[in-house]
Amino acid sequence: MNGFTILRSVQHYVGRIRTVRNEIRTQRFLNTLPADIRKDIGWPDLYNGRVREN
């Protein structure tokens, strides 16, 4: 394994962590919205459907 491969692996891992943290932050924000607004945008129903498909 050369240094470039290790660096790429670390960058990929850090990118995944960043993505997960951003998703959690977004979920927390959307959960703080009033219930009627969440219903209008389809939260969490549309999100749960999208996550199950992946």
Short mmCIF file of C-alpha atoms in Angstrom, two decimals:
data_model
loop_
_atom_site.label_atom_id
_atom_site.label_comp_id
_atom_site.label_asym_id
_atom_site.label_seq_id
_atom_site.Cartn_x
_atom_site.Cartn_y
_atom_site.Cartn_z
CA MET A 1 0.00 0.00 0.00
CA ASN A 2 1.53 3.28 -0.99
CA GLY A 3 0.95 6.63 0.69
CA PHE A 4 -1.51 7.79 -1.93
CA THR A 5 -3.81 4.81 -1.31
CA ILE A 6 -3.75 5.38 2.44
CA LEU A 7 -4.48 9.08 1.96
CA ARG A 8 -7.40 8.29 -0.34
CA SER A 9 -8.80 5.85 2.23
CA VAL A 10 -8.56 8.41 5.00
CA GLN A 11 -10.19 11.09 2.83
CA HIS A 12 -13.03 8.72 1.99
CA TYR A 13 -13.55 7.89 5.67
CA VAL A 14 -13.52 11.56 6.69
CA GLY A 15 -15.97 12.35 3.89
CA ARG A 16 -18.38 9.68 5.11
CA ILE A 17 -18.18 11.00 8.67
CA ARG A 18 -18.86 14.52 7.42
CA THR A 19 -21.86 13.30 5.44
CA VAL A 20 -23.34 11.45 8.41
CA ARG A 21 -22.84 14.45 10.71
CA ASN A 22 -24.52 16.77 8.18
CA GLU A 23 -27.48 14.39 7.85
CA ILE A 24 -27.89 14.24 11.63
CA ARG A 25 -27.69 18.04 11.88
CA THR A 26 -30.34 18.40 9.15
CA GLN A 27 -32.64 15.87 10.83
CA ARG A 28 -32.38 17.71 14.14
CA PHE A 29 -33.16 21.02 12.47
CA LEU A 30 -36.18 19.64 10.62
CA ASN A 31 -37.47 18.03 13.81
CA THR A 32 -37.49 21.47 15.49
CA LEU A 33 -39.88 22.88 12.88
CA PRO A 34 -43.58 23.16 13.79
CA ALA A 35 -45.64 20.05 13.01
CA ASP A 36 -47.72 21.74 10.28
CA ILE A 37 -44.59 22.81 8.36
CA ARG A 38 -43.07 19.34 8.69
CA LYS A 39 -46.30 17.88 7.33
CA ASP A 40 -46.27 20.30 4.37
CA ILE A 41 -42.75 19.30 3.36
CA GLY A 42 -43.39 15.60 3.99
CA TRP A 43 -40.98 15.19 6.88
CA PRO A 44 -40.16 12.47 7.94
CA ASP A 45 -42.31 10.35 5.61
CA LEU A 46 -40.52 11.24 2.36
CA TYR A 47 -37.11 10.97 4.00
CA ASN A 48 -37.82 7.55 5.50
CA GLY A 49 -39.00 6.31 2.10
CA ARG A 50 -35.83 7.56 0.44
CA VAL A 51 -33.57 6.00 3.05
CA ARG A 52 -35.24 2.60 2.75
CA GLU A 53 -34.77 2.56 -1.03
CA ASN A 54 -31.00 3.09 -0.80
#
